[in-house]
Amino acid sequence: MATSSYFGRNSFVGAALETTYGTAVTTPTVTRPIISCSMLRQVEKVERGNLRVAGVAGLRKGHYVISDKVTGGLELECTYDNVGFFIHHALGASATAGGTPNTHTYTMGDVPVAGTTLRLQRGTSDYSETFEGVVFNTMTMSCAAGEVMTLSLDMIGETSSDTEGARGDTALSFTDPTYENLVLHQHAGDLSWNSQTFNLIDFEYKLENGLSDRMRLGSLLTKQPVQSDYRTSTVTVTFETDDVQGYQKFIADTVSDLSVTFDNGASSGDERELKFELNAAYIESYTDEISETGLVTASVTFKAQGDGTSALALGTQISVKNQNSTAVHNG
């Protein structure tokens, strides 16, 4: 019997906010093309623990299912105009100030904000897969010389809810956004910290929310995940070691606010900006090993601390300038 062959091209995801955790919303609020997605329903099975076997072969007699989970990662191109949904749900809070363009500020709030329904259109397949009760455990935004910035999310979900069986939802439609505007490596400014500036080779912003699932008797599915560990926010960068001040401040345990801004260089309504900030950041690690004759570079990780009750003082914030009227937008 002939089988259909499908290809990964034209894969994308659709995301929508759930009114009730774990109740799927079939119509996406935002659709985005993907670089990769490893979301998968993980049905964990174990063999029965008794010592009975079948005949002389010694195979165990039976097994059972102990959990039905969804985990995986999602990697997207980072744009100035289309990432508000994901940043808001990863950080937890946001606000918008009007202007030309508007400025959206994302700060640390309670997470998860709510469940998200994530629908994955698997390339040229006739079907999509719907994951419900998805929350964002970690968010990483990174860029290196010669590259576009990427946004990566590690996620936990409740289950999938396809109406026609596994990967049985009908195909999704992709909606082209009005604007995209890629965040490119040449848009990066210097890192500012402790009245110093560092010209970067690469950059990574990482937020870890410390979420964990909640398994209990009576169900194979998790309840809405909750924060069960401390949240952390770091910036890891590489730069040439032509300035020893960074190493000296690492030894001295200096603490200062940190910022890195990406800006497309345009003006008025065409201006786009993405700014990362850490509050009361200290250098958690500093390495500049020498192993070859080339340039000596340092890899440095700055870690945020909270020293207040709102905005940046909670530990970290991300600010985005674009023409969207709200911080959580459909692009």
PDB file of C-alpha atoms in Angstrom, residues 17-273:
ATOM      1  CA  LEU A  17      -3.947  31.925  25.270  1.00  0.00           C
ATOM      2  CA  GLU A  18      -6.192  29.463  27.104  1.00  0.00           C
ATOM      3  CA  THR A  19      -9.076  30.710  29.216  1.00  0.00           C
ATOM      4  CA  THR A  20      -8.945  27.508  31.283  1.00  0.00           C
ATOM      5  CA  TYR A  21      -5.651  25.672  31.693  1.00  0.00           C
ATOM      6  CA  GLY A  22      -5.598  22.536  29.570  1.00  0.00           C
ATOM      7  CA  THR A  23      -8.628  23.463  27.463  1.00  0.00           C
ATOM      8  CA  ALA A  24      -7.393  23.837  23.904  1.00  0.00           C
ATOM      9  CA  VAL A  25      -8.072  26.953  21.825  1.00  0.00           C
ATOM     10  CA  THR A  26      -8.125  25.887  18.195  1.00  0.00           C
ATOM     11  CA  THR A  27      -7.736  29.311  16.546  1.00  0.00           C
ATOM     12  CA  PRO A  28      -4.200  30.709  17.006  1.00  0.00           C
ATOM     13  CA  THR A  29      -3.596  34.283  18.121  1.00  0.00           C
ATOM     14  CA  VAL A  30      -0.175  34.362  16.478  1.00  0.00           C
ATOM     15  CA  THR A  31       1.457  32.123  13.870  1.00  0.00           C
ATOM     16  CA  ARG A  32       5.229  31.976  13.427  1.00  0.00           C
ATOM     17  CA  PRO A  33       7.550  30.031  11.094  1.00  0.00           C
ATOM     18  CA  ILE A  34       9.907  27.759  12.993  1.00  0.00           C
ATOM     19  CA  ILE A  35      13.571  26.857  12.802  1.00  0.00           C
ATOM     20  CA  SER A  36      12.871  23.666  14.740  1.00  0.00           C
ATOM     21  CA  CYS A  37      10.338  22.177  17.142  1.00  0.00           C
ATOM     22  CA  SER A  38      10.759  19.026  19.242  1.00  0.00           C
ATOM     23  CA  MET A  39       7.424  19.094  21.055  1.00  0.00           C
ATOM     24  CA  LEU A  40       6.277  15.528  21.567  1.00  0.00           C
ATOM     25  CA  ARG A  41       3.797  13.641  23.660  1.00  0.00           C
ATOM     26  CA  GLN A  42       5.800  11.468  26.065  1.00  0.00           C
ATOM     27  CA  VAL A  43       3.854   8.386  27.185  1.00  0.00           C
ATOM     28  CA  GLU A  44       6.029   6.695  29.805  1.00  0.00           C
ATOM     29  CA  LYS A  45       5.598   2.956  30.204  1.00  0.00           C
ATOM     30  CA  VAL A  46       7.157   0.488  32.666  1.00  0.00           C
ATOM     31  CA  GLU A  47       7.125  -3.265  32.906  1.00  0.00           C
ATOM     32  CA  ARG A  48       5.275  -4.933  35.726  1.00  0.00           C
ATOM     33  CA  GLY A  49       7.440  -5.527  38.778  1.00  0.00           C
ATOM     34  CA  ASN A  50       6.475  -9.096  39.682  1.00  0.00           C
ATOM     35  CA  LEU A  51       8.847 -11.961  38.948  1.00  0.00           C
ATOM     36  CA  ARG A  52       6.583 -14.000  36.674  1.00  0.00           C
ATOM     37  CA  VAL A  53       7.882 -14.579  33.134  1.00  0.00           C
ATOM     38  CA  ALA A  54       6.614 -16.239  29.958  1.00  0.00           C
ATOM     39  CA  GLY A  55       8.140 -19.688  29.334  1.00  0.00           C
ATOM     40  CA  VAL A  56      11.859 -20.300  29.103  1.00  0.00           C
ATOM     41  CA  ALA A  57      12.513 -17.013  27.283  1.00  0.00           C
ATOM     42  CA  GLY A  58      12.169 -15.095  30.507  1.00  0.00           C
ATOM     43  CA  LEU A  59      10.257 -12.105  29.135  1.00  0.00           C
ATOM     44  CA  ARG A  60       8.171 -10.113  31.584  1.00  0.00           C
ATOM     45  CA  LYS A  61       4.417 -10.533  31.432  1.00  0.00           C
ATOM     46  CA  GLY A  62       2.897  -7.117  30.852  1.00  0.00           C
ATOM     47  CA  HIS A  63       3.477  -3.411  31.397  1.00  0.00           C
ATOM     48  CA  TYR A  64       1.496  -0.300  32.312  1.00  0.00           C
ATOM     49  CA  VAL A  65       1.467   3.437  31.586  1.00  0.00           C
ATOM     50  CA  ILE A  66       2.635   5.702  34.408  1.00  0.00           C
ATOM     51  CA  SER A  67       2.408   9.185  32.839  1.00  0.00           C
ATOM     52  CA  ASP A  68       1.311  11.020  29.711  1.00  0.00           C
ATOM     53  CA  LYS A  69       3.285  14.257  29.340  1.00  0.00           C
ATOM     54  CA  VAL A  70       4.297  16.790  26.720  1.00  0.00           C
ATOM     55  CA  THR A  71       7.799  18.266  26.634  1.00  0.00           C
ATOM     56  CA  GLY A  72      10.067  19.781  24.038  1.00  0.00           C
ATOM     57  CA  GLY A  73      11.652  22.873  22.604  1.00  0.00           C
ATOM     58  CA  LEU A  74      10.802  25.515  20.039  1.00  0.00           C
ATOM     59  CA  GLU A  75      13.274  27.692  18.127  1.00  0.00           C
ATOM     60  CA  LEU A  76      12.179  30.778  16.183  1.00  0.00           C
ATOM     61  CA  GLU A  77      13.794  33.666  14.388  1.00  0.00           C
ATOM     62  CA  CYS A  78      13.643  36.671  16.684  1.00  0.00           C
ATOM     63  CA  THR A  79      11.939  39.698  15.161  1.00  0.00           C
ATOM     64  CA  TYR A  80      11.167  43.121  16.582  1.00  0.00           C
ATOM     65  CA  ASP A  81       7.463  42.855  15.778  1.00  0.00           C
ATOM     66  CA  ASN A  82       6.291  39.313  16.502  1.00  0.00           C
ATOM     67  CA  VAL A  83       7.751  37.982  19.762  1.00  0.00           C
ATOM     68  CA  GLY A  84       5.582  39.803  22.322  1.00  0.00           C
ATOM     69  CA  PHE A  85       3.364  36.788  23.033  1.00  0.00           C
ATOM     70  CA  PHE A  86       6.318  34.568  23.912  1.00  0.00           C
ATOM     71  CA  ILE A  87       8.289  37.132  25.935  1.00  0.00           C
ATOM     72  CA  HIS A  88       5.191  38.099  27.950  1.00  0.00           C
ATOM     73  CA  HIS A  89       4.352  34.507  28.854  1.00  0.00           C
ATOM     74  CA  ALA A  90       7.959  33.685  29.718  1.00  0.00           C
ATOM     75  CA  LEU A  91       8.557  36.744  31.938  1.00  0.00           C
ATOM     76  CA  GLY A  92       5.021  37.106  33.294  1.00  0.00           C
ATOM     77  CA  ALA A  93       4.086  40.796  33.009  1.00  0.00           C
ATOM     78  CA  SER A  94       4.082  43.618  30.476  1.00  0.00           C
ATOM     79  CA  ALA A  95       3.036  47.205  29.873  1.00  0.00           C
ATOM     80  CA  THR A  96       2.910  49.521  26.855  1.00  0.00           C
ATOM     81  CA  ALA A  97       3.830  53.196  26.555  1.00  0.00           C
ATOM     82  CA  GLY A  98       2.559  55.017  23.483  1.00  0.00           C
ATOM     83  CA  GLY A  99       4.958  56.738  21.133  1.00  0.00           C
ATOM     84  CA  THR A 100       6.396  56.651  17.635  1.00  0.00           C
ATOM     85  CA  PRO A 101       6.915  53.745  17.796  1.00  0.00           C
ATOM     86  CA  ASN A 102       5.325  52.244  20.939  1.00  0.00           C
ATOM     87  CA  THR A 103       7.503  50.820  23.721  1.00  0.00           C
ATOM     88  CA  HIS A 104       6.535  47.507  25.334  1.00  0.00           C
ATOM     89  CA  THR A 105       8.250  46.639  28.613  1.00  0.00           C
ATOM     90  CA  TYR A 106       8.226  43.036  29.814  1.00  0.00           C
ATOM     91  CA  THR A 107       9.012  42.438  33.484  1.00  0.00           C
ATOM     92  CA  MET A 108       8.981  39.550  35.911  1.00  0.00           C
ATOM     93  CA  GLY A 109       5.518  38.532  37.096  1.00  0.00           C
ATOM     94  CA  ASP A 110       3.907  35.361  38.379  1.00  0.00           C
ATOM     95  CA  VAL A 111       4.440  32.433  36.023  1.00  0.00           C
ATOM     96  CA  PRO A 112       2.892  30.674  34.347  1.00  0.00           C
ATOM     97  CA  VAL A 113       0.591  33.500  33.282  1.00  0.00           C
ATOM     98  CA  ALA A 114      -1.851  30.926  31.889  1.00  0.00           C
ATOM     99  CA  GLY A 115      -1.817  27.861  29.714  1.00  0.00           C
ATOM    100  CA  THR A 116      -1.010  28.195  26.028  1.00  0.00           C
ATOM    101  CA  THR A 117      -2.346  26.065  23.215  1.00  0.00           C
ATOM    102  CA  LEU A 118       0.471  25.410  20.766  1.00  0.00           C
ATOM    103  CA  ARG A 119      -0.445  23.972  17.374  1.00  0.00           C
ATOM    104  CA  LEU A 120       2.390  22.580  15.260  1.00  0.00           C
ATOM    105  CA  GLN A 121       1.901  22.334  11.514  1.00  0.00           C
ATOM    106  CA  ARG A 122       4.329  19.576  10.570  1.00  0.00           C
ATOM    107  CA  GLY A 123       5.585  20.809   7.214  1.00  0.00           C
ATOM    108  CA  THR A 124       3.685  19.581   4.192  1.00  0.00           C
ATOM    109  CA  SER A 125       1.579  17.135   6.234  1.00  0.00           C
ATOM    110  CA  ASP A 126      -2.201  17.281   5.879  1.00  0.00           C
ATOM    111  CA  TYR A 127      -2.491  17.489   9.664  1.00  0.00           C
ATOM    112  CA  SER A 128      -1.271  19.518  12.608  1.00  0.00           C
ATOM    113  CA  GLU A 129      -0.677  18.534  16.209  1.00  0.00           C
ATOM    114  CA  THR A 130      -2.297  20.439  19.071  1.00  0.00           C
ATOM    115  CA  PHE A 131      -0.598  20.668  22.477  1.00  0.00           C
ATOM    116  CA  GLU A 132      -2.654  22.096  25.319  1.00  0.00           C
ATOM    117  CA  GLY A 133      -1.645  23.433  28.716  1.00  0.00           C
ATOM    118  CA  VAL A 134       1.778  24.544  27.474  1.00  0.00           C
ATOM    119  CA  VAL A 135       3.956  26.712  29.744  1.00  0.00           C
ATOM    120  CA  PHE A 136       7.386  28.211  29.062  1.00  0.00           C
ATOM    121  CA  ASN A 137      10.034  26.935  31.468  1.00  0.00           C
ATOM    122  CA  THR A 138      13.103  28.578  29.926  1.00  0.00           C
ATOM    123  CA  MET A 139      13.605  31.270  27.289  1.00  0.00           C
ATOM    124  CA  THR A 140      16.896  31.907  25.515  1.00  0.00           C
ATOM    125  CA  MET A 141      17.551  34.747  23.063  1.00  0.00           C
ATOM    126  CA  SER A 142      20.941  34.579  21.409  1.00  0.00           C
ATOM    127  CA  CYS A 143      22.954  36.085  18.561  1.00  0.00           C
ATOM    128  CA  ALA A 144      26.476  35.677  17.216  1.00  0.00           C
ATOM    129  CA  ALA A 145      28.480  37.619  14.647  1.00  0.00           C
ATOM    130  CA  GLY A 146      27.073  37.003  11.166  1.00  0.00           C
ATOM    131  CA  GLU A 147      23.758  35.598  12.390  1.00  0.00           C
ATOM    132  CA  VAL A 148      20.145  36.502  13.089  1.00  0.00           C
ATOM    133  CA  MET A 149      18.992  36.450  16.701  1.00  0.00           C
ATOM    134  CA  THR A 150      17.028  33.343  17.666  1.00  0.00           C
ATOM    135  CA  LEU A 151      14.451  32.798  20.399  1.00  0.00           C
ATOM    136  CA  SER A 152      14.381  29.333  21.979  1.00  0.00           C
ATOM    137  CA  LEU A 153      11.815  28.016  24.455  1.00  0.00           C
ATOM    138  CA  ASP A 154      11.798  24.879  26.581  1.00  0.00           C
ATOM    139  CA  MET A 155       8.209  23.932  27.337  1.00  0.00           C
ATOM    140  CA  ILE A 156       6.045  21.672  29.488  1.00  0.00           C
ATOM    141  CA  GLY A 157       2.530  20.763  28.376  1.00  0.00           C
ATOM    142  CA  GLU A 158      -0.434  18.816  29.706  1.00  0.00           C
ATOM    143  CA  THR A 159      -1.265  16.639  26.693  1.00  0.00           C
ATOM    144  CA  SER A 160      -2.318  16.783  23.047  1.00  0.00           C
ATOM    145  CA  SER A 161      -5.947  17.117  22.063  1.00  0.00           C
ATOM    146  CA  ASP A 162      -6.260  16.136  18.429  1.00  0.00           C
ATOM    147  CA  THR A 163      -9.812  15.367  17.449  1.00  0.00           C
ATOM    148  CA  GLU A 164      -8.946  12.572  15.026  1.00  0.00           C
ATOM    149  CA  GLY A 165      -6.265  10.813  17.040  1.00  0.00           C
ATOM    150  CA  ALA A 166      -2.552  11.575  17.393  1.00  0.00           C
ATOM    151  CA  ARG A 167      -1.478  14.260  14.889  1.00  0.00           C
ATOM    152  CA  GLY A 168      -4.991  14.223  13.525  1.00  0.00           C
ATOM    153  CA  ASP A 169      -6.043  17.876  13.568  1.00  0.00           C
ATOM    154  CA  THR A 170      -6.684  19.421  10.199  1.00  0.00           C
ATOM    155  CA  ALA A 171      -4.044  21.611   8.594  1.00  0.00           C
ATOM    156  CA  LEU A 172      -3.472  25.144   9.877  1.00  0.00           C
ATOM    157  CA  SER A 173      -3.349  28.323   7.836  1.00  0.00           C
ATOM    158  CA  PHE A 174      -0.356  30.620   8.191  1.00  0.00           C
ATOM    159  CA  THR A 175      -1.120  34.335   8.534  1.00  0.00           C
ATOM    160  CA  ASP A 176       1.591  36.630   7.235  1.00  0.00           C
ATOM    161  CA  PRO A 177       2.249  39.506   9.671  1.00  0.00           C
ATOM    162  CA  THR A 178       2.204  43.147   8.631  1.00  0.00           C
ATOM    163  CA  TYR A 179       5.767  43.601   9.914  1.00  0.00           C
ATOM    164  CA  GLU A 180       8.563  41.272  10.939  1.00  0.00           C
ATOM    165  CA  ASN A 181      11.955  43.061  10.966  1.00  0.00           C
ATOM    166  CA  LEU A 182      14.605  40.507  11.880  1.00  0.00           C
ATOM    167  CA  VAL A 183      16.936  41.248  14.786  1.00  0.00           C
ATOM    168  CA  LEU A 184      20.328  41.063  13.067  1.00  0.00           C
ATOM    169  CA  HIS A 185      23.822  40.840  14.508  1.00  0.00           C
ATOM    170  CA  GLN A 186      24.868  44.227  13.110  1.00  0.00           C
ATOM    171  CA  HIS A 187      22.079  45.867  15.137  1.00  0.00           C
ATOM    172  CA  ALA A 188      23.849  45.074  18.426  1.00  0.00           C
ATOM    173  CA  GLY A 189      25.308  47.795  20.576  1.00  0.00           C
ATOM    174  CA  ASP A 190      27.955  47.364  23.248  1.00  0.00           C
ATOM    175  CA  LEU A 191      27.246  45.759  26.588  1.00  0.00           C
ATOM    176  CA  SER A 192      27.114  48.406  29.332  1.00  0.00           C
ATOM    177  CA  TRP A 193      27.967  47.440  32.913  1.00  0.00           C
ATOM    178  CA  ASN A 194      29.601  49.308  35.783  1.00  0.00           C
ATOM    179  CA  SER A 195      30.350  52.378  33.600  1.00  0.00           C
ATOM    180  CA  GLN A 196      32.237  50.114  31.175  1.00  0.00           C
ATOM    181  CA  THR A 197      31.398  49.002  27.646  1.00  0.00           C
ATOM    182  CA  PHE A 198      32.284  45.709  25.996  1.00  0.00           C
ATOM    183  CA  ASN A 199      32.178  45.122  22.229  1.00  0.00           C
ATOM    184  CA  LEU A 200      30.630  41.674  21.815  1.00  0.00           C
ATOM    185  CA  ILE A 201      31.408  38.657  19.637  1.00  0.00           C
ATOM    186  CA  ASP A 202      28.293  36.791  20.727  1.00  0.00           C
ATOM    187  CA  PHE A 203      25.402  37.294  23.135  1.00  0.00           C
ATOM    188  CA  GLU A 204      22.950  35.076  25.020  1.00  0.00           C
ATOM    189  CA  TYR A 205      20.118  36.135  27.325  1.00  0.00           C
ATOM    190  CA  LYS A 206      18.615  33.277  29.340  1.00  0.00           C
ATOM    191  CA  LEU A 207      15.626  33.176  31.682  1.00  0.00           C
ATOM    192  CA  GLU A 208      14.931  30.063  33.747  1.00  0.00           C
ATOM    193  CA  ASN A 209      11.549  29.941  35.479  1.00  0.00           C
ATOM    194  CA  GLY A 210      12.038  26.852  37.638  1.00  0.00           C
ATOM    195  CA  LEU A 211       8.691  25.303  36.676  1.00  0.00           C
ATOM    196  CA  SER A 212       7.881  21.659  37.348  1.00  0.00           C
ATOM    197  CA  ASP A 213       4.939  19.413  36.587  1.00  0.00           C
ATOM    198  CA  ARG A 214       2.451  18.236  39.230  1.00  0.00           C
ATOM    199  CA  MET A 215       1.651  14.557  38.993  1.00  0.00           C
ATOM    200  CA  ARG A 216      -0.893  13.075  41.390  1.00  0.00           C
ATOM    201  CA  LEU A 217      -3.096  10.055  41.947  1.00  0.00           C
ATOM    202  CA  GLY A 218      -6.086   9.667  39.651  1.00  0.00           C
ATOM    203  CA  SER A 219      -4.599  11.024  36.427  1.00  0.00           C
ATOM    204  CA  LEU A 220      -1.833  10.399  33.916  1.00  0.00           C
ATOM    205  CA  LEU A 221      -1.668  14.148  33.208  1.00  0.00           C
ATOM    206  CA  THR A 222      -0.002  16.954  35.097  1.00  0.00           C
ATOM    207  CA  LYS A 223      -1.936  19.772  36.726  1.00  0.00           C
ATOM    208  CA  GLN A 224      -0.848  23.266  35.728  1.00  0.00           C
ATOM    209  CA  PRO A 225       2.925  23.428  36.387  1.00  0.00           C
ATOM    210  CA  VAL A 226       4.069  25.790  39.133  1.00  0.00           C
ATOM    211  CA  GLN A 227       7.301  27.515  40.039  1.00  0.00           C
ATOM    212  CA  SER A 228       9.133  25.129  42.352  1.00  0.00           C
ATOM    213  CA  ASP A 229      12.640  26.605  42.247  1.00  0.00           C
ATOM    214  CA  TYR A 230      14.300  30.022  42.182  1.00  0.00           C
ATOM    215  CA  ARG A 231      14.085  31.895  38.890  1.00  0.00           C
ATOM    216  CA  THR A 232      17.361  32.983  37.294  1.00  0.00           C
ATOM    217  CA  SER A 233      18.269  35.441  34.573  1.00  0.00           C
ATOM    218  CA  THR A 234      21.718  35.597  33.002  1.00  0.00           C
ATOM    219  CA  VAL A 235      23.576  37.194  30.111  1.00  0.00           C
ATOM    220  CA  THR A 236      26.532  35.283  28.683  1.00  0.00           C
ATOM    221  CA  VAL A 237      28.836  37.051  26.238  1.00  0.00           C
ATOM    222  CA  THR A 238      32.176  36.631  24.500  1.00  0.00           C
ATOM    223  CA  PHE A 239      34.546  39.523  23.843  1.00  0.00           C
ATOM    224  CA  GLU A 240      38.214  40.118  23.089  1.00  0.00           C
ATOM    225  CA  THR A 241      40.293  40.497  26.260  1.00  0.00           C
ATOM    226  CA  ASP A 242      41.839  43.847  25.379  1.00  0.00           C
ATOM    227  CA  ASP A 243      40.479  45.269  28.635  1.00  0.00           C
ATOM    228  CA  VAL A 244      41.377  43.607  31.935  1.00  0.00           C
ATOM    229  CA  GLN A 245      38.740  45.537  33.883  1.00  0.00           C
ATOM    230  CA  GLY A 246      36.162  42.784  33.511  1.00  0.00           C
ATOM    231  CA  TYR A 247      38.429  40.244  35.186  1.00  0.00           C
ATOM    232  CA  GLN A 248      39.314  42.699  37.940  1.00  0.00           C
ATOM    233  CA  LYS A 249      35.615  43.338  38.641  1.00  0.00           C
ATOM    234  CA  PHE A 250      34.995  39.590  38.748  1.00  0.00           C
ATOM    235  CA  ILE A 251      37.632  39.259  41.461  1.00  0.00           C
ATOM    236  CA  ALA A 252      36.280  42.311  43.300  1.00  0.00           C
ATOM    237  CA  ASP A 253      32.673  40.977  43.137  1.00  0.00           C
ATOM    238  CA  THR A 254      31.371  44.213  41.644  1.00  0.00           C
ATOM    239  CA  VAL A 255      27.597  44.608  41.253  1.00  0.00           C
ATOM    240  CA  SER A 256      25.954  46.892  38.688  1.00  0.00           C
ATOM    241  CA  ASP A 257      22.984  47.089  36.332  1.00  0.00           C
ATOM    242  CA  LEU A 258      23.615  45.695  32.838  1.00  0.00           C
ATOM    243  CA  SER A 259      22.103  46.508  29.456  1.00  0.00           C
ATOM    244  CA  VAL A 260      22.510  45.461  25.834  1.00  0.00           C
ATOM    245  CA  THR A 261      20.476  47.130  23.077  1.00  0.00           C
ATOM    246  CA  PHE A 262      19.776  45.986  19.519  1.00  0.00           C
ATOM    247  CA  ASP A 263      18.541  48.790  17.229  1.00  0.00           C
ATOM    248  CA  ASN A 264      17.845  48.745  13.486  1.00  0.00           C
ATOM    249  CA  GLY A 265      19.076  52.329  13.103  1.00  0.00           C
ATOM    250  CA  ALA A 266      15.838  53.634  11.583  1.00  0.00           C
ATOM    251  CA  SER A 267      13.864  56.609  12.848  1.00  0.00           C
ATOM    252  CA  SER A 268      10.308  57.599  13.679  1.00  0.00           C
ATOM    253  CA  GLY A 269       7.739  54.842  13.093  1.00  0.00           C
ATOM    254  CA  ASP A 270      10.313  52.641  11.351  1.00  0.00           C
ATOM    255  CA  GLU A 271      12.574  52.480  14.408  1.00  0.00           C
ATOM    256  CA  ARG A 272      12.872  49.078  16.032  1.00  0.00           C
ATOM    257  CA  GLU A 273      14.669  48.360  19.302  1.00  0.00           C
TER     258      GLU A 273
END
